[in-house]
Amino acid sequence: AQTVTQSQPEMSVQEAETVTLSCTYDTSESDYYLFWYKQPPSRQMILVIRQEAYKQQNATENRFSVNFQKAAKSFSLKISDSQLGDAAMYFCASVNSGNTPLVFGKGTRLSVIA
Amino acid sequence: GAVVSQHPSRVICKSGTSVKIECRSLDFQATTMFWYRQFPKQSLMLMATSNEGSKATYEQGVEKDKFLINHASLTLSTLTVTSAHPEDSSFYICSARGPGTSAGELFFGEGSRLTVL
C-alpha cells in the first residue's frame, strides 16, 4: 500500500522569501508519480507540479521546484519568491501507474506574511 | 487541462433526506472517476472508485448503501448520500484522469459542501 507523509502541519514564510515543504512516501512499485497540489480557501484542488519516478531530473514550474530523492523516498517542494497568493493548503500525493486514485498526505498549511 | 465540473457546490438538507451530487467531465470521457471526502482541516480520503457501466468499488469503512454511486455514462458520475445525518456533513470532491494522460494526475471538480441539519 502507498503512504504519503507530510510532517509539517503548518509553515510560514515572508513574502519574497523561499520556503520548502517536506514530503516522504512509501511504495513498493517501481513505476509511480508524485504530485504537489494546492488547495486555496476556495477548496479547488490545483496541480502545482508533477514528477515521474523514472525521471532523475527534478521538476520545475516557474517559482515551484521539487527535490526528488528516490532512494530516500523524499519529495519536497520549494517555493521561491513567495507571494501572498501562495497561501493555501499544500498536499503531497502519489499514484502508481494505471488508472488508480491518488493517495494524499495530511497537508501543510502555508501562510505568507506580508 | 481537462475540466471536471461538480454540482451543486453547496447543499443544505434536513436529516433523513437524500442528496445527489453530480460530477461531469466536460471535455473528455472518463471511464473512471474517484470520489473523495474531506473533513475540515483534514486531507482528502478516497471513498470510492466509480466505474462506467459497472459497480463502484468502495474503500474499507465506506457504507455502499449510504453513499450510492452511479456512473451511467462516460461523462457523468453521481454520488447520492441517502438518509443523510449530521455526521455526513462534509466536503465531497470528485476527480478524473484526463484523456491520454500519461503523467497520472487527477483533475478535480470544484467540490460540494454538504450540510445536514
Short mmCIF file of C-alpha atoms in Angstrom, two decimals:
data_model
loop_
_atom_site.label_atom_id
_atom_site.label_comp_id
_atom_site.label_asym_id
_atom_site.label_seq_id
_atom_site.Cartn_x
_atom_site.Cartn_y
_atom_site.Cartn_z
CA ALA A 1 0.00 0.00 0.00
CA GLN A 2 1.10 3.52 -0.69
CA THR A 3 1.56 6.03 2.09
CA VAL A 4 2.39 9.71 1.97
CA THR A 5 3.64 11.61 4.99
CA GLN A 6 3.77 15.35 5.47
CA SER A 7 5.33 16.14 8.82
CA GLN A 8 4.75 19.88 8.82
CA PRO A 9 1.13 20.76 9.65
CA GLU A 10 1.86 24.48 9.29
CA MET A 11 4.56 26.61 7.77
CA SER A 12 5.00 30.33 7.28
CA VAL A 13 7.20 32.39 5.02
CA GLN A 14 7.88 36.06 4.48
CA GLU A 15 6.75 37.47 1.18
CA ALA A 16 9.51 37.18 -1.46
CA GLU A 17 11.37 34.57 0.57
CA THR A 18 11.81 30.87 -0.12
CA VAL A 19 10.12 28.02 1.72
CA THR A 20 10.44 24.26 1.49
CA LEU A 21 7.62 21.84 2.28
CA SER A 22 8.57 18.29 3.16
CA CYS A 23 7.04 15.04 1.96
CA THR A 24 8.06 11.42 2.24
CA TYR A 25 6.31 8.48 0.67
CA ASP A 26 6.40 4.74 0.60
CA THR A 27 5.51 2.44 -2.25
CA SER A 28 6.52 -1.00 -3.40
CA GLU A 29 6.01 -0.07 -7.04
CA SER A 30 8.83 0.90 -9.35
CA ASP A 31 6.63 2.99 -11.63
CA TYR A 32 4.81 5.81 -9.91
CA TYR A 33 4.14 9.52 -9.99
CA LEU A 34 4.34 12.21 -7.35
CA PHE A 35 2.46 15.48 -7.14
CA TRP A 36 2.00 18.60 -5.16
CA TYR A 37 -1.49 20.05 -5.11
CA LYS A 38 -2.52 23.43 -3.76
CA GLN A 39 -5.90 23.95 -2.10
CA PRO A 40 -6.72 27.63 -1.54
CA PRO A 41 -9.67 28.76 0.60
CA SER A 42 -11.98 28.12 -2.36
CA ARG A 43 -11.05 24.43 -1.82
CA GLN A 44 -10.47 23.87 -5.53
CA MET A 45 -7.59 21.41 -5.93
CA ILE A 46 -4.91 22.87 -8.19
CA LEU A 47 -1.99 20.88 -9.54
CA VAL A 48 1.26 22.65 -8.73
CA ILE A 49 3.86 20.25 -10.03
CA ARG A 50 4.34 16.61 -11.01
CA GLN A 51 7.29 14.24 -11.03
CA GLU A 52 7.62 10.93 -12.80
CA ALA A 53 9.61 8.48 -10.69
CA TYR A 54 11.67 7.29 -13.63
CA LYS A 55 12.95 10.78 -14.29
CA GLN A 56 16.06 11.74 -12.38
CA GLN A 57 15.78 15.42 -13.16
CA ASN A 58 13.84 17.43 -10.62
CA ALA A 59 10.67 19.01 -11.98
CA THR A 60 10.32 22.79 -12.03
CA GLU A 61 7.37 25.05 -12.79
CA ASN A 62 8.26 28.72 -12.62
CA ARG A 63 8.74 29.52 -8.90
CA PHE A 64 7.99 25.97 -7.85
CA SER A 65 10.55 23.19 -7.87
CA VAL A 66 10.95 19.82 -6.22
CA ASN A 67 13.83 17.95 -4.67
CA PHE A 68 13.15 14.34 -5.57
CA GLN A 69 15.32 11.88 -3.68
CA LYS A 70 14.18 8.48 -4.91
CA ALA A 71 16.38 6.35 -2.68
CA ALA A 72 15.24 8.27 0.39
CA LYS A 73 11.65 8.38 -0.89
CA SER A 74 11.57 12.09 -0.32
CA PHE A 75 9.75 14.67 -2.43
CA SER A 76 9.99 18.21 -1.10
CA LEU A 77 8.51 21.32 -2.68
CA LYS A 78 10.42 24.58 -2.84
CA ILE A 79 8.54 27.80 -3.41
CA SER A 80 10.77 30.71 -4.38
CA ASP A 81 9.87 34.40 -4.22
CA SER A 82 6.78 33.58 -2.18
CA GLN A 83 3.68 35.60 -2.95
CA LEU A 84 0.57 36.29 -0.90
CA GLY A 85 -1.41 34.18 -3.33
CA ASP A 86 0.70 31.16 -2.43
CA ALA A 87 -1.04 30.95 0.95
CA ALA A 88 -3.00 27.71 0.93
CA MET A 89 -3.02 24.08 1.98
CA TYR A 90 -0.46 22.04 0.10
CA PHE A 91 -0.94 18.32 -0.36
CA CYS A 92 1.69 15.88 -1.47
CA ALA A 93 0.27 12.90 -3.36
CA SER A 94 1.41 9.74 -5.06
CA VAL A 95 -0.07 7.30 -7.52
CA ASN A 96 1.07 4.09 -9.10
CA SER A 97 0.84 3.65 -12.84
CA GLY A 98 -2.54 2.81 -14.25
CA ASN A 99 -5.92 4.36 -13.63
CA THR A 100 -5.69 4.32 -9.87
CA PRO A 101 -6.54 7.01 -7.32
CA LEU A 102 -4.13 9.41 -5.72
CA VAL A 103 -3.06 8.92 -2.12
CA PHE A 104 -2.67 12.18 -0.25
CA GLY A 105 -0.60 13.30 2.69
CA LYS A 106 -2.25 15.18 5.54
CA GLY A 107 -1.29 18.53 4.12
CA THR A 108 0.74 21.56 5.13
CA ARG A 109 -0.93 24.91 5.68
CA LEU A 110 1.30 27.64 4.30
CA SER A 111 0.93 31.22 5.47
CA VAL A 112 2.64 34.06 3.64
CA ILE A 113 3.47 37.10 5.72
CA ALA A 114 3.48 40.48 4.04
CA GLY B 1 -6.10 20.68 -18.86
CA ALA B 2 -9.20 18.54 -18.63
CA VAL B 3 -12.25 20.07 -16.97
CA VAL B 4 -14.29 18.37 -14.30
CA SER B 5 -17.43 20.07 -13.07
CA GLN B 6 -19.31 19.28 -9.90
CA HIS B 7 -22.79 20.34 -8.86
CA PRO B 8 -24.12 21.58 -6.53
CA SER B 9 -21.30 23.47 -4.87
CA ARG B 10 -23.27 23.84 -1.66
CA VAL B 11 -26.28 21.97 -0.37
CA ILE B 12 -28.13 22.08 2.91
CA CYS B 13 -30.62 19.38 3.71
CA LYS B 14 -32.64 18.07 6.58
CA SER B 15 -31.66 14.94 8.41
CA GLY B 16 -33.20 11.85 6.84
CA THR B 17 -33.35 13.20 3.31
CA SER B 18 -31.18 12.16 0.36
CA VAL B 19 -28.86 14.38 -1.61
CA LYS B 20 -27.41 13.81 -5.07
CA ILE B 21 -24.10 15.29 -6.19
CA GLU B 22 -23.16 15.25 -9.87
CA CYS B 23 -19.68 15.05 -11.34
CA ARG B 24 -19.19 15.67 -15.04
CA SER B 25 -16.17 15.50 -17.29
CA LEU B 26 -16.84 18.39 -19.65
CA ASP B 27 -14.37 17.90 -22.47
CA PHE B 28 -13.36 14.28 -22.23
CA GLN B 29 -14.71 10.85 -21.47
CA ALA B 30 -13.89 9.35 -18.10
CA THR B 31 -14.37 5.63 -17.67
CA THR B 32 -13.26 6.00 -14.07
CA MET B 33 -13.94 8.74 -11.56
CA PHE B 34 -12.87 8.95 -7.96
CA TRP B 35 -14.87 10.34 -5.06
CA TYR B 36 -13.07 11.84 -2.10
CA ARG B 37 -14.33 13.20 1.18
CA GLN B 38 -12.63 15.96 3.11
CA PHE B 39 -13.38 16.93 6.69
CA PRO B 40 -12.44 20.43 7.89
CA LYS B 41 -8.70 20.94 8.11
CA GLN B 42 -8.05 17.38 7.04
CA SER B 43 -6.80 15.64 3.96
CA LEU B 44 -8.72 14.03 1.13
CA MET B 45 -9.84 10.50 1.85
CA LEU B 46 -10.80 8.23 -1.00
CA MET B 47 -14.36 6.98 -0.67
CA ALA B 48 -14.88 5.01 -3.83
CA THR B 49 -13.88 4.44 -7.41
CA SER B 50 -16.69 4.93 -9.88
CA ASN B 51 -16.55 2.75 -12.97
CA GLU B 52 -18.66 3.45 -16.03
CA GLY B 53 -21.15 0.68 -16.64
CA SER B 54 -20.27 -1.33 -13.56
CA LYS B 55 -20.47 -1.23 -9.80
CA ALA B 56 -18.38 1.20 -7.84
CA THR B 57 -15.53 -0.02 -5.70
CA TYR B 58 -15.76 1.27 -2.15
CA GLU B 59 -12.94 1.80 0.29
CA GLN B 60 -12.95 -0.03 3.57
CA GLY B 61 -15.26 1.61 6.06
CA VAL B 62 -17.40 3.40 3.48
CA GLU B 63 -21.02 2.25 3.51
CA LYS B 64 -22.08 1.47 -0.03
CA ASP B 65 -25.76 1.66 0.92
CA LYS B 66 -25.25 5.09 2.42
CA PHE B 67 -23.19 6.50 -0.43
CA LEU B 68 -24.71 5.33 -3.70
CA ILE B 69 -22.56 5.86 -6.76
CA ASN B 70 -23.84 5.64 -10.30
CA HIS B 71 -21.64 6.05 -13.36
CA ALA B 72 -24.17 5.63 -16.13
CA SER B 73 -22.29 7.45 -18.88
CA LEU B 74 -18.73 8.26 -19.83
CA THR B 75 -19.13 11.86 -18.68
CA LEU B 76 -21.27 11.63 -15.56
CA SER B 77 -20.91 10.06 -12.15
CA THR B 78 -23.31 10.75 -9.30
CA LEU B 79 -22.95 10.35 -5.57
CA THR B 80 -26.16 10.08 -3.58
CA VAL B 81 -25.99 10.43 0.17
CA THR B 82 -29.01 8.52 1.37
CA SER B 83 -30.83 9.24 4.62
CA ALA B 84 -28.32 11.92 5.42
CA HIS B 85 -27.39 12.66 9.01
CA PRO B 86 -25.35 15.49 10.52
CA GLU B 87 -22.24 13.32 10.62
CA ASP B 88 -22.41 13.10 6.82
CA SER B 89 -21.77 16.84 6.64
CA SER B 90 -18.52 17.21 4.78
CA PHE B 91 -16.84 18.40 1.60
CA TYR B 92 -17.13 15.91 -1.24
CA ILE B 93 -14.81 16.12 -4.24
CA CYS B 94 -14.85 14.12 -7.43
CA SER B 95 -11.95 13.66 -9.80
CA ALA B 96 -10.99 12.00 -13.03
CA ARG B 97 -7.93 11.37 -15.08
CA GLY B 98 -7.82 13.28 -18.34
CA PRO B 99 -7.72 11.64 -21.75
CA GLY B 100 -4.41 10.24 -22.84
CA THR B 101 -2.84 11.42 -19.62
CA SER B 102 0.40 9.63 -19.03
CA ALA B 103 1.55 11.57 -16.02
CA GLY B 104 -1.13 10.28 -13.72
CA GLU B 105 -2.52 13.49 -12.29
CA LEU B 106 -6.19 13.82 -11.46
CA PHE B 107 -8.38 16.75 -12.37
CA PHE B 108 -10.77 17.76 -9.65
CA GLY B 109 -14.25 19.16 -9.55
CA GLU B 110 -14.98 22.26 -7.54
CA GLY B 111 -16.26 20.20 -4.63
CA SER B 112 -19.63 20.08 -2.91
CA ARG B 113 -20.13 21.22 0.65
CA LEU B 114 -22.91 19.22 2.28
CA THR B 115 -24.51 20.44 5.48
CA VAL B 116 -27.07 18.20 7.12
CA LEU B 117 -29.24 19.89 9.71
#
